[in-house]
mmCIF file of C-alpha atoms in Angstrom:
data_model
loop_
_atom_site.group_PDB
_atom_site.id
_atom_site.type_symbol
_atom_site.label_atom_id
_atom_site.label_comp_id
_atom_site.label_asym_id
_atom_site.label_seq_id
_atom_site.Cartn_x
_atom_site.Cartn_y
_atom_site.Cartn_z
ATOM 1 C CA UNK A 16 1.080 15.302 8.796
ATOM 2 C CA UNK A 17 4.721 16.040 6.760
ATOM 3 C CA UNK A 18 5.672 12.466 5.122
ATOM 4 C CA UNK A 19 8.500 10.941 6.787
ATOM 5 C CA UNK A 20 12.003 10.943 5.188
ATOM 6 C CA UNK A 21 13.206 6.887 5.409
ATOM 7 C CA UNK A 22 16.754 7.980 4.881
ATOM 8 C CA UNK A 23 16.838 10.811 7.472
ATOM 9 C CA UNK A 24 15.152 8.889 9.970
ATOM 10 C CA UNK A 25 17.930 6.253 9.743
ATOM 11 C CA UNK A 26 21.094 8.393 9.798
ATOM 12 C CA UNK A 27 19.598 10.130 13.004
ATOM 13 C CA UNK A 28 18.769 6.726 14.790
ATOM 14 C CA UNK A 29 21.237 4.834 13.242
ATOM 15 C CA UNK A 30 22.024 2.876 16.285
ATOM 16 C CA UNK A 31 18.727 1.865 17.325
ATOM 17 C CA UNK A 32 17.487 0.986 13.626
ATOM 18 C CA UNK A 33 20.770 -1.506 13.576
ATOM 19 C CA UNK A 34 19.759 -3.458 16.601
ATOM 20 C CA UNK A 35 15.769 -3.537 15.413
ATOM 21 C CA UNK A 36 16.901 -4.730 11.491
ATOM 22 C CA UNK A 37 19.076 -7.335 13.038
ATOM 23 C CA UNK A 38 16.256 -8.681 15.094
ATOM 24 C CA UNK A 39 13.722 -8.319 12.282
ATOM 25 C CA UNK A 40 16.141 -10.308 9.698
ATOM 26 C CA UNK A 41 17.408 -12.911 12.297
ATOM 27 C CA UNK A 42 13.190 -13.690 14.019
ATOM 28 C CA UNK A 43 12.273 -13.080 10.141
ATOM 29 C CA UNK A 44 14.676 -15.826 8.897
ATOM 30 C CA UNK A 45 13.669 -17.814 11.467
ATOM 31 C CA UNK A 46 9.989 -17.741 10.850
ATOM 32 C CA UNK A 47 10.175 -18.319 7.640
ATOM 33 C CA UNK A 48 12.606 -21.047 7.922
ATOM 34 C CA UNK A 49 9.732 -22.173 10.389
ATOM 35 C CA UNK A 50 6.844 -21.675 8.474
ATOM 36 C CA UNK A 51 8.704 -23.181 4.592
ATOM 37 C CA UNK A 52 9.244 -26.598 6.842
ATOM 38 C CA UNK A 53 5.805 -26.909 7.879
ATOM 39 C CA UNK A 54 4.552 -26.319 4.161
ATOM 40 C CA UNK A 55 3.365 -22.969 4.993
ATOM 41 C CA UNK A 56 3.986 -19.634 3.018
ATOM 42 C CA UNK A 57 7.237 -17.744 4.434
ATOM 43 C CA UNK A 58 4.740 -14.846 4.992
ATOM 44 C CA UNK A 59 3.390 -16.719 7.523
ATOM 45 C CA UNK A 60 6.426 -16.754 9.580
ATOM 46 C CA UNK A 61 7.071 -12.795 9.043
ATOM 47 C CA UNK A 62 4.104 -12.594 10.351
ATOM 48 C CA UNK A 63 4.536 -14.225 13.475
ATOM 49 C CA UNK A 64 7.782 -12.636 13.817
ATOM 50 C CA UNK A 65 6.367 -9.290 13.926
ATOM 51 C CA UNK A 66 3.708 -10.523 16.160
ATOM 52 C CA UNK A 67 6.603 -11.840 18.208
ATOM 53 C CA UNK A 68 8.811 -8.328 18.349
ATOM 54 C CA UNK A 69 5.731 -6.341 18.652
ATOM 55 C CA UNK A 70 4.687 -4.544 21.607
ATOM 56 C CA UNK A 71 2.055 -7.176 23.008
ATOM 57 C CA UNK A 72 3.883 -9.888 23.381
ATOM 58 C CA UNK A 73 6.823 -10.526 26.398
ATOM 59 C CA UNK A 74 10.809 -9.781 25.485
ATOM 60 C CA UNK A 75 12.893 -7.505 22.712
ATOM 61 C CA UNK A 76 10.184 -5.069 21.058
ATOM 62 C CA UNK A 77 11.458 -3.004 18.199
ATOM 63 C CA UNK A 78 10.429 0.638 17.725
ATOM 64 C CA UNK A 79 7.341 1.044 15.776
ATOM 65 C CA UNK A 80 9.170 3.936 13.771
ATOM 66 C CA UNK A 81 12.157 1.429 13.039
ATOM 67 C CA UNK A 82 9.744 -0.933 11.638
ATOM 68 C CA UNK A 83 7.719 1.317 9.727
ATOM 69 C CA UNK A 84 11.226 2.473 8.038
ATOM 70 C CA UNK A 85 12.345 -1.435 7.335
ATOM 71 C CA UNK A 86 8.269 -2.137 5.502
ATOM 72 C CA UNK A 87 8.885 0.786 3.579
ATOM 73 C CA UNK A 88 12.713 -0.183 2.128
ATOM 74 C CA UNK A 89 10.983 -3.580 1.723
ATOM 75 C CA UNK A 90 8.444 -3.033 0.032
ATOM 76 C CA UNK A 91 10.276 -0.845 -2.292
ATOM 77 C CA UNK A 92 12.873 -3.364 -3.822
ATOM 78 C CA UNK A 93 10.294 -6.085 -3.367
ATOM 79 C CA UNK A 94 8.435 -3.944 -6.217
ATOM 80 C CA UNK A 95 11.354 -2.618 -7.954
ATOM 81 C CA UNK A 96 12.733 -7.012 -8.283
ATOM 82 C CA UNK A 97 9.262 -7.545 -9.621
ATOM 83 C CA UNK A 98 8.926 -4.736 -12.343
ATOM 84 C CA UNK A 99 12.436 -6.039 -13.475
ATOM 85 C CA UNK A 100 10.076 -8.795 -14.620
ATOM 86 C CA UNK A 101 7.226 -7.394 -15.630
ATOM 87 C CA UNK A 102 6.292 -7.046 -19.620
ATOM 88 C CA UNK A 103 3.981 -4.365 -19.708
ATOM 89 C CA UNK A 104 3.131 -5.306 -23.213
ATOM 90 C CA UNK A 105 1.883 -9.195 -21.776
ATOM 91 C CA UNK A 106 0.534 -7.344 -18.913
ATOM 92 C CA UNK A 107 -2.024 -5.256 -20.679
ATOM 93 C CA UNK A 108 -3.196 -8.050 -22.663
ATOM 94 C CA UNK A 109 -4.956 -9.052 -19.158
ATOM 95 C CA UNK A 110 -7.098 -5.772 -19.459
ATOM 96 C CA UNK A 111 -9.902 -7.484 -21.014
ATOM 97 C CA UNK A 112 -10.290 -9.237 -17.847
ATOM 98 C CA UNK A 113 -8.901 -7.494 -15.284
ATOM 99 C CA UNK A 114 -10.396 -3.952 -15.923
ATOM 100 C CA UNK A 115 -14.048 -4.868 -16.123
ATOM 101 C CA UNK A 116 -13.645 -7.626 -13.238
ATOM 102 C CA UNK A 117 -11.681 -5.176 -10.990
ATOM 103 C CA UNK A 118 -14.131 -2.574 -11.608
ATOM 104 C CA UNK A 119 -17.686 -5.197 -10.908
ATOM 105 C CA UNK A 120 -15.944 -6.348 -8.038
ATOM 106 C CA UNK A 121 -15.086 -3.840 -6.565
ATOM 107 C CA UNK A 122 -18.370 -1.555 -7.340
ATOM 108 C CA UNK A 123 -20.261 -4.976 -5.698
ATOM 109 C CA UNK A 124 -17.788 -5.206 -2.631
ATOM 110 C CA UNK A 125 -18.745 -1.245 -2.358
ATOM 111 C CA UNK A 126 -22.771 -1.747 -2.842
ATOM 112 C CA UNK A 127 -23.026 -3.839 0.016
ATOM 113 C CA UNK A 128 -20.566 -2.480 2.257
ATOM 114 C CA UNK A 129 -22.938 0.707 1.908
ATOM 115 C CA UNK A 130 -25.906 -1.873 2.674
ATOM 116 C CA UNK A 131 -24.297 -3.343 5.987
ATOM 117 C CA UNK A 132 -23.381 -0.094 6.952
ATOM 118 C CA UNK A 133 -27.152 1.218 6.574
ATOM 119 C CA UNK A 134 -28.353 -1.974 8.417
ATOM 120 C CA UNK A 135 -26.282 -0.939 11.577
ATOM 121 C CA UNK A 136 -26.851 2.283 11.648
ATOM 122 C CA UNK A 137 -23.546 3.651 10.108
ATOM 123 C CA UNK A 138 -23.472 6.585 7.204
ATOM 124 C CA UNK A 139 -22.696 5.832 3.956
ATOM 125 C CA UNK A 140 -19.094 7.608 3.460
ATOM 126 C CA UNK A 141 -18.821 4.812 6.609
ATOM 127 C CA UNK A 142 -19.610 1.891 4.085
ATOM 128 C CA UNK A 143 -17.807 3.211 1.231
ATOM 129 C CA UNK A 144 -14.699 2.794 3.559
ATOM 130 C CA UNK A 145 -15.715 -0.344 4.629
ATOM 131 C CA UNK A 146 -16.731 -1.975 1.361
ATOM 132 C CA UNK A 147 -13.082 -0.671 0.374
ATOM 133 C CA UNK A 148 -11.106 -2.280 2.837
ATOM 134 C CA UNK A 149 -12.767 -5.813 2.169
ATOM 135 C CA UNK A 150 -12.780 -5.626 -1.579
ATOM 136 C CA UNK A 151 -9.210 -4.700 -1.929
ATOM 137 C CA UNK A 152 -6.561 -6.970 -1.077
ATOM 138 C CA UNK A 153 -2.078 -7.076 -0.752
ATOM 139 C CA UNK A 154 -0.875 -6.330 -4.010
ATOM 140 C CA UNK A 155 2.628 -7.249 -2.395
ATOM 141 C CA UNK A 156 1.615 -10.293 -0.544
ATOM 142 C CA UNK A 157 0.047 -11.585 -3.932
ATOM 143 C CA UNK A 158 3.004 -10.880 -5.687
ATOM 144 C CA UNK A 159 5.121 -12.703 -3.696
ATOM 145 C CA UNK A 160 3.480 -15.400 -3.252
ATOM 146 C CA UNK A 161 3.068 -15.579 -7.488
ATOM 147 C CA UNK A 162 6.283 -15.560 -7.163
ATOM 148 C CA UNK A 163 7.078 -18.544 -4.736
ATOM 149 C CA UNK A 164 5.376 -20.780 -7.298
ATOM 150 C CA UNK A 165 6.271 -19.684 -10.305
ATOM 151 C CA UNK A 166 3.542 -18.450 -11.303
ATOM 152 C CA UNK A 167 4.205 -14.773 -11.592
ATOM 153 C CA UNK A 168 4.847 -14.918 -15.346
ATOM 154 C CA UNK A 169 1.712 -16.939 -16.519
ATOM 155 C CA UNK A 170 -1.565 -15.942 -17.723
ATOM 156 C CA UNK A 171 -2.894 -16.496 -14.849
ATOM 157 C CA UNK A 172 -0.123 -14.458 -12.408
ATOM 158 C CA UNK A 173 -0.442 -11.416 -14.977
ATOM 159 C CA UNK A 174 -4.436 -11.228 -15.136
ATOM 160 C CA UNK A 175 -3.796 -11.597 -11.107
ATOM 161 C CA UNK A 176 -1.409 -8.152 -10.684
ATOM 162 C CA UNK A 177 -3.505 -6.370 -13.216
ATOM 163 C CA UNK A 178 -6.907 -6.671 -11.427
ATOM 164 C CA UNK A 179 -5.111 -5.749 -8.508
ATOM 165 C CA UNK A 180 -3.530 -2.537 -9.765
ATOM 166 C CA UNK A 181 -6.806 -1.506 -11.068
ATOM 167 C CA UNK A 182 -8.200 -1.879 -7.533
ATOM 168 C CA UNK A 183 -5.362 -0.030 -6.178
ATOM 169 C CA UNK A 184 -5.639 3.308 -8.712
ATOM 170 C CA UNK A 185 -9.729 2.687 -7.633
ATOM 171 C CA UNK A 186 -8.650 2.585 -3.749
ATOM 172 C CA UNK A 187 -6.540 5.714 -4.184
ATOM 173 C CA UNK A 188 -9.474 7.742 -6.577
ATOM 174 C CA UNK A 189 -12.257 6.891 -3.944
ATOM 175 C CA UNK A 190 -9.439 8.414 -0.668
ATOM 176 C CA UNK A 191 -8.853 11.241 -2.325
ATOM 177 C CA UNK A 192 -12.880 11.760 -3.440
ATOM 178 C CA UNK A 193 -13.822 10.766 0.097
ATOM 179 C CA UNK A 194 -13.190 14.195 2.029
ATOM 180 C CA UNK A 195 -15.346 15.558 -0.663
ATOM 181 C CA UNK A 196 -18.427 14.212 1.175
ATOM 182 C CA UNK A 197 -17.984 15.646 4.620
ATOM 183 C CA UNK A 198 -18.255 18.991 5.691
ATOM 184 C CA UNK A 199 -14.259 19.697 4.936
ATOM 185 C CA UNK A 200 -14.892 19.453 1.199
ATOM 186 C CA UNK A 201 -13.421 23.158 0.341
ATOM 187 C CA UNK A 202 -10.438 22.439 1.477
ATOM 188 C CA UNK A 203 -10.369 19.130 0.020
ATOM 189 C CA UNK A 204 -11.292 20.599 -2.947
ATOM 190 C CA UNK A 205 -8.176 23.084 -2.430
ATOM 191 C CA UNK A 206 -5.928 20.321 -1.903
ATOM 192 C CA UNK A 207 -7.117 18.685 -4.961
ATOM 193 C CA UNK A 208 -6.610 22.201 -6.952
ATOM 194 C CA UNK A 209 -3.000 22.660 -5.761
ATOM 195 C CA UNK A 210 -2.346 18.670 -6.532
ATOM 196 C CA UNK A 211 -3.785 19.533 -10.048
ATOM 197 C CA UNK A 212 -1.701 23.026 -10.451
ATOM 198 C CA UNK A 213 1.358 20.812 -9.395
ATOM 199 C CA UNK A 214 0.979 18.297 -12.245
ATOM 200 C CA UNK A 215 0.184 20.766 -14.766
ATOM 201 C CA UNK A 216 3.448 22.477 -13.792
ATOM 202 C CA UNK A 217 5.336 19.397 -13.801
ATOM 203 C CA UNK A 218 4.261 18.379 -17.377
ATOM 204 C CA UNK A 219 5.276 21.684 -18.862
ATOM 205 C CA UNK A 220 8.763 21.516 -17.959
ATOM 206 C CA UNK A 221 8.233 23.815 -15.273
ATOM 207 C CA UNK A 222 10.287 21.444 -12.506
ATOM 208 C CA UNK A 223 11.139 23.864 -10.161
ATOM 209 C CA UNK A 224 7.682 25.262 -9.677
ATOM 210 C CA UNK A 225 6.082 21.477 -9.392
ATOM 211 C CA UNK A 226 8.815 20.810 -6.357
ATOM 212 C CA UNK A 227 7.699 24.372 -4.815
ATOM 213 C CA UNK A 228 3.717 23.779 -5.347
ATOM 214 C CA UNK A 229 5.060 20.093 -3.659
ATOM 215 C CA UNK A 230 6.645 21.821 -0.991
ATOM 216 C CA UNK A 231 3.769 24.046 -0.282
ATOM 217 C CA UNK A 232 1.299 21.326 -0.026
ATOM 218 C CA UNK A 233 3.507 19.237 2.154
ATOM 219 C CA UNK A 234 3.949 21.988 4.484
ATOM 220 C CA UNK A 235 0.295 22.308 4.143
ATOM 221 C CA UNK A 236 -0.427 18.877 5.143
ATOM 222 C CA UNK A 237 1.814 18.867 8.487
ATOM 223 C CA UNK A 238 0.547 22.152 9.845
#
């Protein structure tokens, strides 16, 4: 499926992604207003406030595609205000830590995801996915809560963001090696090829034939 353009989307629903961002920021503000006076995280509210505009709950319900749009935009300059921050230099002194303790947990995480998996019956690529999804958690959500308490810049906050980045490059390997295991693994192994071709392209210089290999796997990936 082709990757949806943000920017496109909104100029051709422009009307209806107005009315759904003014709901989101006003229930938002309001939830997090909510949840701040009650000692809570703010994430807590934004939670509730989607729960509230969502579809299974009475009243206003924003469009799933408008609120896909808004998480995206969000969750761009959320990680674009934090790399402002970010010494990359302070950052990989966490490695010591974070790369070996990223890496046990989540090989552990994966082990016995495989084992429940097993126990009830379910294949192994079936436990890989599983043991994934528990052992990886928000890089966003733990950045901004760092962030809330001032913690973002310590030690601590730093060894925090590292081990999760290394679990998010390990999340990203294992989805990509994943199709290998199933009966579709020549074409996964095509994709892979023309993602490889694409790179190699891009790091001679060769920019126009990187964005047409791009093109050409996008295309690929809608049909």
């Amino acid at each position: 499926m082709a990757r949806r353009d943000p920017v496109r989307w909104i100029a051709m629903h422009a009307e209806a992604f107005i009315a759904d961002m003014a709901m989101a920021l006003g229930v938002g503000l309001a939830g997090g207003l909510i949840a701040r006076s009650l000692r809570f995280s703010p994430i807590i509210g934004y939670l509730l406030a989607g729960l509230i505009l969502g579809p299974f709950t009475p009243g206003y319900v924003a469009q799933a595609e408008t609120v896909g749009v808004l998480a995206e935009v969000g969750v761009v300059f959320l990680m674009f205000g934090v790399g402002l921050h970010f010494n990359l230099t302070e950052l990989a002194k966490t490695r010591g830590v974070s790369l070996p303790g990223a890496l046990a947990n989540t090989a552990l995480v994966v082990l016995v995801g495989i084992g429940v998996a097993k126990l009830f019956g379910f294949s192994v690529r079936d436990g890989i996915v599983f043991g994934l999804a528990i052992s990886v958690a928000s890089t966003v959500v733990l950045v901004r809560t760092l962030q809330e308490r001032g913690l973002l810049d310590t030690n601590t906050g730093r060894t925090a963001v590292g081990w999760l980045i290394v679990e998010d490059v390990l999340t990203v390997f294992f989805l990509v090696a994943l199709p290998l295991m199933t009966d579709d693994g020549d074409s996964s192994l095509g994709s892979l090829a023309a993602a490889d071709l694409e790179c190699r392209d891009l790091w001679r210089g060769d920019g126009r034939a990187g964005l047409e290999a791009h093109s050409a796997s996008s295309g690929l990936g809608g049909a």
